[in-house]
Coordinates of C-alpha atoms in Angstrom, one line a residue:
M1 CA 121.6 1.0 62.7
K2 CA 118.5 -0.2 65.3
Q3 CA 118.2 0.8 68.5
I4 CA 119.2 -2.9 70.0
D5 CA 122.2 -3.0 67.9
R6 CA 123.6 0.6 69.4
L7 CA 122.3 -0.4 72.9
Q8 CA 124.7 -3.8 72.3
A9 CA 127.6 -1.6 71.1
L10 CA 127.2 0.5 74.0
G11 CA 128.0 -2.4 76.3
L12 CA 124.6 -3.6 77.6
F13 CA 124.9 -7.6 77.2
D14 CA 129.0 -7.5 77.8
S15 CA 129.4 -5.2 80.7
R16 CA 129.0 -6.3 84.4
V17 CA 128.5 -3.9 86.6
P18 CA 127.0 -3.4 90.2
R19 CA 123.7 -3.0 90.7
Y20 CA 124.4 0.0 93.3
T21 CA 122.5 -1.0 95.7
S22 CA 125.2 0.8 97.7
Y23 CA 128.1 3.0 97.1
P24 CA 131.0 1.8 97.4
T25 CA 129.9 -1.8 97.1
A26 CA 130.4 -4.6 99.4
P27 CA 133.2 -6.1 97.8
V28 CA 135.2 -3.0 98.0
F29 CA 134.7 -3.4 102.2
S30 CA 138.2 -3.7 104.1
A31 CA 138.3 -5.6 107.7
A32 CA 140.4 -2.7 108.4
V33 CA 136.8 -1.2 109.4
G34 CA 134.9 -3.3 111.9
A35 CA 133.8 -3.1 115.3
A36 CA 135.5 0.1 116.8
E37 CA 134.0 2.0 114.2
Q38 CA 130.8 0.1 114.4
A39 CA 130.6 1.0 118.2
R40 CA 131.5 4.8 117.4
E41 CA 128.9 5.2 114.7
L42 CA 125.9 3.7 117.1
Q43 CA 126.9 6.2 120.0
A44 CA 127.0 9.2 117.6
L45 CA 123.5 8.7 116.6
D46 CA 120.7 12.0 116.8
P47 CA 118.2 10.2 119.1
D48 CA 115.5 12.6 117.3
V49 CA 116.2 10.8 113.7
P50 CA 114.7 7.4 113.5
V51 CA 116.5 4.3 112.1
S52 CA 115.4 1.3 110.0
V53 CA 116.6 -2.3 111.4
Y54 CA 117.1 -5.1 109.2
L55 CA 117.4 -8.7 110.9
H56 CA 118.5 -11.6 108.6
I57 CA 117.6 -14.9 108.7
P58 CA 119.8 -17.1 107.1
F59 CA 118.0 -20.1 107.3
C60 CA 115.8 -22.2 104.2
E61 CA 114.0 -25.6 104.4
R62 CA 115.1 -25.6 100.6
L63 CA 118.1 -24.1 98.6
C64 CA 116.7 -22.7 95.3
W65 CA 119.0 -23.2 92.8
F66 CA 118.9 -19.5 91.1
C67 CA 119.5 -17.9 94.8
A68 CA 122.8 -16.8 95.5
C69 CA 122.1 -15.1 98.8
R70 CA 123.9 -16.2 101.8
T71 CA 121.5 -19.2 103.4
Q72 CA 121.9 -22.4 104.5
G73 CA 119.2 -25.4 104.3
T74 CA 118.2 -27.0 107.8
Q75 CA 115.3 -29.6 108.0
T76 CA 115.3 -29.0 111.9
L77 CA 113.9 -26.0 114.2
S78 CA 117.2 -26.8 116.4
P79 CA 119.6 -24.3 114.4
V80 CA 116.8 -21.5 113.9
E81 CA 116.3 -20.9 117.2
S82 CA 119.7 -21.2 118.4
Y83 CA 119.9 -18.4 116.0
I84 CA 117.5 -16.6 117.5
G85 CA 119.0 -16.5 120.8
T86 CA 122.4 -15.4 119.2
L87 CA 120.2 -12.2 117.8
E88 CA 118.7 -11.5 121.0
Q89 CA 122.0 -11.4 122.5
E90 CA 123.6 -9.2 119.7
L91 CA 120.5 -6.6 120.2
K92 CA 121.7 -6.7 124.0
L93 CA 125.3 -5.9 123.0
V94 CA 123.8 -2.9 120.8
A95 CA 121.5 -1.6 123.3
P96 CA 124.3 0.3 125.7
L97 CA 125.6 2.4 123.0
L98 CA 122.2 3.9 121.8
P99 CA 121.3 7.0 123.0
K100 CA 117.9 7.4 125.0
G101 CA 115.2 8.2 123.1
L102 CA 116.3 6.3 119.7
R103 CA 113.1 5.4 118.1
M104 CA 112.9 2.9 114.9
G105 CA 111.0 4.4 111.7
R106 CA 111.2 0.8 109.6
M107 CA 112.2 -2.9 110.4
H108 CA 112.5 -5.3 107.6
W109 CA 113.3 -9.3 108.0
G110 CA 115.2 -10.8 105.1
G111 CA 117.0 -14.0 104.2
G112 CA 116.8 -17.0 103.8
T113 CA 113.1 -17.5 104.8
P114 CA 112.0 -15.8 107.6
T115 CA 108.8 -17.5 107.8
I116 CA 110.7 -21.0 108.6
L117 CA 110.1 -19.4 112.0
P118 CA 107.3 -20.9 114.1
P119 CA 104.7 -18.2 115.4
A120 CA 106.7 -18.3 119.1
L121 CA 110.1 -17.3 117.2
I122 CA 108.2 -14.7 115.3
H123 CA 107.0 -13.3 118.5
R124 CA 110.2 -13.6 120.4
L125 CA 112.2 -11.9 118.0
A126 CA 109.7 -9.3 117.4
Q127 CA 109.6 -8.4 121.1
A128 CA 113.6 -8.6 121.5
V129 CA 114.0 -5.9 118.8
K130 CA 111.2 -3.7 120.2
A131 CA 112.8 -4.1 123.8
V132 CA 115.4 -2.2 122.3
F133 CA 114.1 0.0 119.7
P134 CA 110.7 1.6 120.2
Q135 CA 108.6 1.7 117.1
T136 CA 107.6 5.5 116.0
E137 CA 103.9 6.0 115.3
D138 CA 104.2 5.6 111.2
W139 CA 106.3 2.6 111.9
E140 CA 106.6 0.1 109.1
F141 CA 107.1 -3.5 109.4
S142 CA 107.7 -5.6 106.5
V143 CA 108.7 -9.6 105.9
E144 CA 110.0 -11.5 103.0
I145 CA 107.2 -14.2 102.5
D146 CA 107.9 -17.7 100.5
P147 CA 104.5 -18.8 100.5
T148 CA 105.2 -22.5 100.6
M149 CA 106.7 -22.0 103.9
V150 CA 103.8 -19.9 105.7
D151 CA 100.5 -20.2 107.4
R152 CA 97.7 -18.5 108.6
D153 CA 99.3 -19.2 112.2
K154 CA 102.7 -17.5 110.8
I155 CA 100.9 -15.0 109.3
A156 CA 98.3 -13.9 112.5
A157 CA 101.6 -13.6 114.5
L158 CA 103.3 -11.5 112.3
A159 CA 100.6 -9.3 112.0
E160 CA 100.0 -8.8 115.5
E161 CA 103.6 -7.9 115.9
G162 CA 102.8 -5.3 113.4
M163 CA 103.9 -6.3 109.6
N164 CA 102.1 -4.3 107.6
R165 CA 104.0 -5.2 104.1
A166 CA 104.8 -8.5 102.9
S167 CA 107.3 -9.0 99.9
I168 CA 106.2 -12.3 98.2
G169 CA 108.9 -14.2 96.2
I170 CA 107.7 -15.5 93.2
Q171 CA 110.1 -15.8 90.7
D172 CA 108.0 -17.5 87.6
F173 CA 104.9 -19.8 88.0
D174 CA 105.7 -22.0 84.9
P175 CA 106.5 -25.4 86.1
L176 CA 108.8 -26.2 83.9
V177 CA 110.9 -22.9 85.0
Q178 CA 110.5 -24.1 88.7
Q179 CA 111.7 -27.2 88.1
A180 CA 114.8 -26.0 86.5
I181 CA 115.6 -24.0 89.6
G182 CA 114.7 -25.9 92.3
R183 CA 111.5 -24.1 93.5
A184 CA 108.1 -25.8 93.3
Q185 CA 105.6 -23.4 94.2
P186 CA 102.2 -23.8 92.6
F187 CA 99.8 -20.8 91.7
E188 CA 97.1 -21.9 93.9
V189 CA 99.2 -21.9 97.1
T190 CA 100.4 -18.5 96.3
K191 CA 96.9 -17.3 96.0
A192 CA 95.8 -18.7 99.2
C193 CA 99.4 -17.0 100.5
V194 CA 98.2 -13.8 99.3
E195 CA 94.5 -14.2 100.4
D196 CA 95.1 -14.9 104.4
L197 CA 97.7 -11.8 104.0
R198 CA 94.6 -9.7 103.0
A199 CA 92.6 -11.5 105.2
A200 CA 95.2 -10.3 108.2
G201 CA 94.9 -6.7 107.4
I202 CA 98.5 -6.7 105.5
N203 CA 97.8 -3.2 103.3
S204 CA 100.7 -3.5 101.0
L205 CA 102.2 -6.2 98.9
N206 CA 105.1 -6.6 97.0
A207 CA 105.8 -9.5 94.6
D208 CA 109.1 -10.5 92.9
L209 CA 109.3 -11.7 89.4
V210 CA 112.8 -12.9 88.0
Y211 CA 113.4 -13.0 84.0
G212 CA 116.4 -14.7 82.5
L213 CA 115.7 -18.1 84.1
P214 CA 116.0 -21.3 82.3
H215 CA 113.2 -22.1 79.8
Q216 CA 111.6 -18.7 80.0
T217 CA 109.8 -18.0 76.8
Q218 CA 107.6 -14.9 76.0
A219 CA 105.0 -17.3 76.1
R220 CA 105.3 -18.2 79.8
M221 CA 106.4 -15.2 80.8
A222 CA 103.3 -13.2 79.3
D223 CA 101.4 -16.3 81.7
T224 CA 103.3 -15.6 84.7
V225 CA 102.7 -11.7 84.6
E226 CA 99.1 -12.5 84.2
K227 CA 99.0 -14.5 87.2
V228 CA 100.7 -12.5 89.0
L229 CA 98.5 -9.6 88.1
S230 CA 95.3 -11.2 89.0
L231 CA 97.1 -11.5 92.6
D232 CA 96.4 -7.6 92.8
P233 CA 99.9 -6.8 94.4
D234 CA 100.5 -2.9 95.0
R235 CA 104.4 -3.0 94.0
L236 CA 106.2 -5.5 91.6
A237 CA 110.1 -5.8 91.3
L238 CA 111.2 -7.6 87.9
F239 CA 114.9 -9.3 88.4
G240 CA 117.2 -10.2 85.9
Y241 CA 118.3 -13.5 86.7
A242 CA 122.4 -13.3 87.8
H243 CA 124.3 -16.6 86.6
V244 CA 127.4 -16.6 88.8
P245 CA 128.0 -20.2 89.5
W246 CA 131.7 -19.1 90.6
V247 CA 129.6 -17.4 93.5
A248 CA 127.1 -19.5 94.5
K249 CA 127.7 -23.1 93.7
R250 CA 124.4 -24.4 93.7
Q251 CA 123.5 -22.8 90.6
K252 CA 126.1 -25.3 88.8
L253 CA 122.6 -27.3 89.0
I254 CA 121.3 -25.0 86.2
K255 CA 122.1 -26.0 82.9
E256 CA 123.5 -23.1 81.1
E257 CA 122.1 -24.2 77.7
T258 CA 118.8 -23.6 79.2
L259 CA 119.1 -20.0 79.8
P260 CA 117.9 -17.5 77.4
D261 CA 120.3 -15.7 75.7
D262 CA 120.8 -11.8 75.8
L263 CA 118.4 -10.9 73.0
A264 CA 116.0 -13.0 74.8
R265 CA 116.1 -11.8 77.9
Y266 CA 116.1 -8.2 76.9
H267 CA 112.7 -8.9 75.3
L268 CA 111.2 -11.3 78.2
A269 CA 112.1 -8.4 80.3
G270 CA 110.3 -5.7 78.2
L271 CA 107.2 -7.8 77.6
A272 CA 106.9 -7.7 81.6
A273 CA 107.3 -4.2 81.7
E274 CA 104.3 -3.3 79.1
K275 CA 102.3 -5.8 80.5
F276 CA 102.4 -3.9 84.0
A277 CA 102.6 -0.4 82.3
A278 CA 99.2 -1.6 80.6
A279 CA 97.7 -2.8 84.0
G280 CA 98.1 1.0 85.3
F281 CA 101.8 -0.1 87.3
A282 CA 104.1 3.0 87.2
A283 CA 107.5 2.4 86.3
I284 CA 109.9 2.8 89.4
G285 CA 113.6 3.2 88.7
I286 CA 115.2 0.5 86.4
D287 CA 113.3 -2.6 87.9
H288 CA 110.3 -2.0 90.2
F289 CA 106.6 -0.5 89.5
A290 CA 104.3 0.6 91.4
K291 CA 100.4 1.4 91.6
P292 CA 99.9 4.9 91.7
G293 CA 99.5 6.1 95.2
D294 CA 101.7 3.8 96.5
G295 CA 104.5 5.0 98.7
L296 CA 107.0 3.8 96.6
E297 CA 105.2 5.7 93.4
V298 CA 105.0 8.7 95.6
A299 CA 108.5 8.9 96.4
A300 CA 109.3 8.5 92.8
R301 CA 107.2 11.3 91.8
T302 CA 107.9 13.7 94.2
G303 CA 112.1 13.1 94.0
H304 CA 112.1 11.1 97.4
L305 CA 113.0 7.7 96.1
R306 CA 116.0 5.9 97.6
R307 CA 118.0 3.0 97.1
N308 CA 119.1 0.3 99.8
F309 CA 120.2 -3.3 100.2
Q310 CA 116.6 -3.8 99.6
G311 CA 116.6 -2.2 96.4
Y312 CA 114.2 0.4 95.5
T313 CA 113.0 2.1 98.8
D314 CA 110.6 5.0 100.4
D315 CA 112.3 4.6 103.5
T316 CA 113.6 8.6 104.6
C317 CA 115.5 7.2 107.8
P318 CA 119.0 8.0 106.9
T319 CA 120.5 5.1 109.0
L320 CA 120.2 1.1 108.7
I321 CA 121.2 -0.9 111.6
G322 CA 121.4 -4.3 110.4
F323 CA 121.4 -7.7 113.0
G324 CA 122.5 -11.3 111.9
A325 CA 125.0 -13.0 109.8
S326 CA 126.4 -11.1 106.8
S327 CA 123.9 -8.0 107.6
I328 CA 125.2 -4.6 106.4
S329 CA 124.6 -1.2 108.4
R330 CA 124.7 2.0 106.8
F331 CA 125.6 5.2 108.9
A332 CA 126.6 8.5 108.4
G333 CA 130.3 7.6 108.3
G334 CA 130.1 4.5 105.8
Y335 CA 129.6 1.0 105.8
I336 CA 129.7 -2.0 108.6
Q337 CA 129.0 -5.9 107.7
N338 CA 128.6 -8.2 110.2
A339 CA 130.5 -11.5 110.1
A340 CA 129.4 -13.5 106.8
A341 CA 129.5 -16.9 107.9
T342 CA 127.2 -17.6 111.1
P343 CA 129.6 -19.9 112.7
A344 CA 131.7 -16.7 112.8
Y345 CA 129.1 -14.6 113.5
V346 CA 127.8 -16.5 116.5
Q347 CA 131.3 -16.7 117.6
R348 CA 131.6 -13.0 118.1
V349 CA 128.1 -12.4 120.3
E350 CA 129.1 -15.3 122.4
A351 CA 132.5 -13.6 123.0
G352 CA 130.5 -10.3 123.9
Q353 CA 131.7 -8.6 120.9
L354 CA 129.9 -6.4 118.3
T355 CA 129.7 -8.3 115.1
G356 CA 131.2 -5.7 112.7
A357 CA 133.7 -7.5 110.7
R358 CA 134.6 -5.5 107.6
G359 CA 133.3 -2.3 106.5
H360 CA 134.2 1.3 104.8
V361 CA 134.5 4.5 106.1
M362 CA 133.2 7.3 103.8
S363 CA 135.1 10.5 102.4
Q364 CA 133.3 13.5 100.9
E365 CA 134.3 12.2 97.4
D366 CA 132.5 9.1 98.3
L367 CA 129.3 10.8 99.8
L368 CA 129.2 12.9 95.9
R369 CA 129.4 10.0 94.2
G370 CA 127.2 8.0 95.7
R371 CA 124.7 10.7 95.4
A372 CA 125.1 10.9 91.8
I373 CA 124.7 7.3 91.4
E374 CA 121.7 7.1 93.8
M375 CA 120.2 10.2 91.4
L376 CA 120.9 8.0 88.5
M377 CA 119.6 5.1 89.3
C378 CA 116.5 6.6 91.0
E379 CA 115.5 9.6 88.8
F380 CA 117.5 9.1 85.4
R381 CA 118.9 12.7 86.5
L382 CA 122.0 13.8 88.1
D383 CA 121.2 17.2 89.3
R384 CA 124.3 19.1 89.4
T385 CA 123.0 22.2 91.1
E386 CA 121.9 19.9 94.1
L387 CA 125.5 18.2 94.1
R388 CA 127.0 21.9 94.0
Q389 CA 124.8 23.6 96.9
R390 CA 125.8 20.3 98.9
F391 CA 129.4 19.8 97.9
G392 CA 130.9 22.9 97.0
D393 CA 133.9 22.7 94.6
L394 CA 134.2 19.2 95.2
A395 CA 131.3 18.9 92.6
A396 CA 133.5 19.8 90.1
S397 CA 135.4 16.4 90.3
L398 CA 132.9 14.9 88.3
D399 CA 133.0 17.4 85.3
A400 CA 135.4 14.8 83.5
D401 CA 133.4 11.8 84.0
L402 CA 130.2 14.1 82.9
A403 CA 132.0 15.1 79.6
Q404 CA 133.1 11.2 78.7
I405 CA 129.6 10.1 79.4
A406 CA 128.0 13.2 77.3
A407 CA 131.0 11.9 74.5
R408 CA 130.3 8.0 74.9
F409 CA 126.6 8.0 75.0
G410 CA 125.6 11.1 72.6
D411 CA 122.0 11.5 72.3
L412 CA 121.0 8.8 74.5
V413 CA 121.7 11.5 77.4
N414 CA 121.6 15.3 77.8
L415 CA 124.4 17.2 79.4
D416 CA 123.7 21.2 80.3
A417 CA 125.4 22.9 83.2
E418 CA 122.2 21.7 85.3
A419 CA 122.0 18.3 84.7
L420 CA 123.0 15.0 83.2
E421 CA 120.0 13.0 82.4
I422 CA 119.6 9.6 80.7
L423 CA 116.9 9.9 78.1
P424 CA 114.1 7.3 78.0
E425 CA 116.2 5.3 74.8
G426 CA 119.2 4.7 77.1
R427 CA 117.6 4.1 80.0
P428 CA 118.5 0.4 79.8
L429 CA 122.3 1.3 80.2
T430 CA 121.7 3.1 83.2
R431 CA 123.8 0.8 85.7
I432 CA 126.6 1.3 82.8
I433 CA 126.3 5.1 83.1
A434 CA 126.3 5.4 86.6
S435 CA 129.4 3.1 87.0
S436 CA 131.5 5.8 85.3
F437 CA 131.2 7.2 88.8
D438 CA 132.7 4.8 90.3
A439 CA 135.8 5.3 92.0
H440 CA 136.2 2.0 93.6
V441 CA 136.9 -1.0 91.1
P442 CA 138.1 -3.9 92.7
E443 CA 140.7 -5.8 90.7
G444 CA 138.8 -9.8 90.0
V445 CA 135.2 -8.9 91.0
R446 CA 132.9 -10.0 88.6
Y447 CA 129.5 -8.1 89.0
S448 CA 126.1 -9.4 87.2
R449 CA 125.7 -8.3 83.5
A450 CA 124.0 -5.1 83.0
S451 CA 121.3 -6.4 80.9

């Protein structure tokens, strides 16, 4: 049997499983966990351990049809400026609960389109965060950049506030593909943006690409990859397009008959990965790539790679505090998500309330299973010795799952007393294998496809 036939038989094209940027995943969160738990977790933070801070900017001038993020369109800055005021109020609500001396090791602005902010609002928001969270000496500040919504003045403002890593959304450079997903972004505009970022001293650049988009072919993907490599990025992410029109209504504008089929998607991803490898990039986890010596590559090579809501990261901060509508915080005791709809989020802040609306309190078993899943997603290897050292006898509760994995996936994995390893031939199935440890599978939730 051909390798692709075997992968297909094991569910590569049929399975819909989480991407595991958290465990449990967000659909498991409950409204029974919210602001009260959020307050307790904030007050319990260790002031000597830096935290990461995430700010969600849910506005775009255009709503790309392929996107399933929580965003809203606006043609004026009025709602954006009002929202920044709400973020400032939320920061002031959180500040009194934090232990004195707490510092920020990382900050990330996502969206939406953070670069919708003009320079004045960039400075205003950054200063509001820094007033609550002084940064560490090795602080990293990253921002998601839309090349069509940024200029030199905005880049200069971000650089002045300390941005040292930029994440460029590209998706695909082919005009036909761009037209089909509602995202016009000429290569020349993106190249000019990259040049401006480098000129401003930004020393780390990420680029995001998507496979499985309408009208993508091997030739078009190869051309896009060559153009991306010419921009000399430091890191690359290659995500599979998730067609979920029941979640993101705007995706109904994409004609399903124009989407590549399962086998074509698989080969598109393989083509891009091969070209990245030929260009000297190291493969990181299931969908990232980095230059040798980049922080992400070093983390992967030394066993310090982690996974969070932005994907793979070398962030060592154990706590992530999210601000803004729908943002999610990760604490030692679990997850807290802010009110998802912007009006509901604003209403809570204006009432002087913390914005946590749903979440999950972690049990020891959750922590065990979450670490097992993260190991597989990051290293393709579950270290049974580490789990036994950390969780004691509880680690044995995974034995039945491990045995089932070995029986189902055969010589695509290797299981012994020390570890479960996913061999290279089986790595396309990583998310499916990881899902074997998921004890929280909510009914009625349709996750993205595994391929």
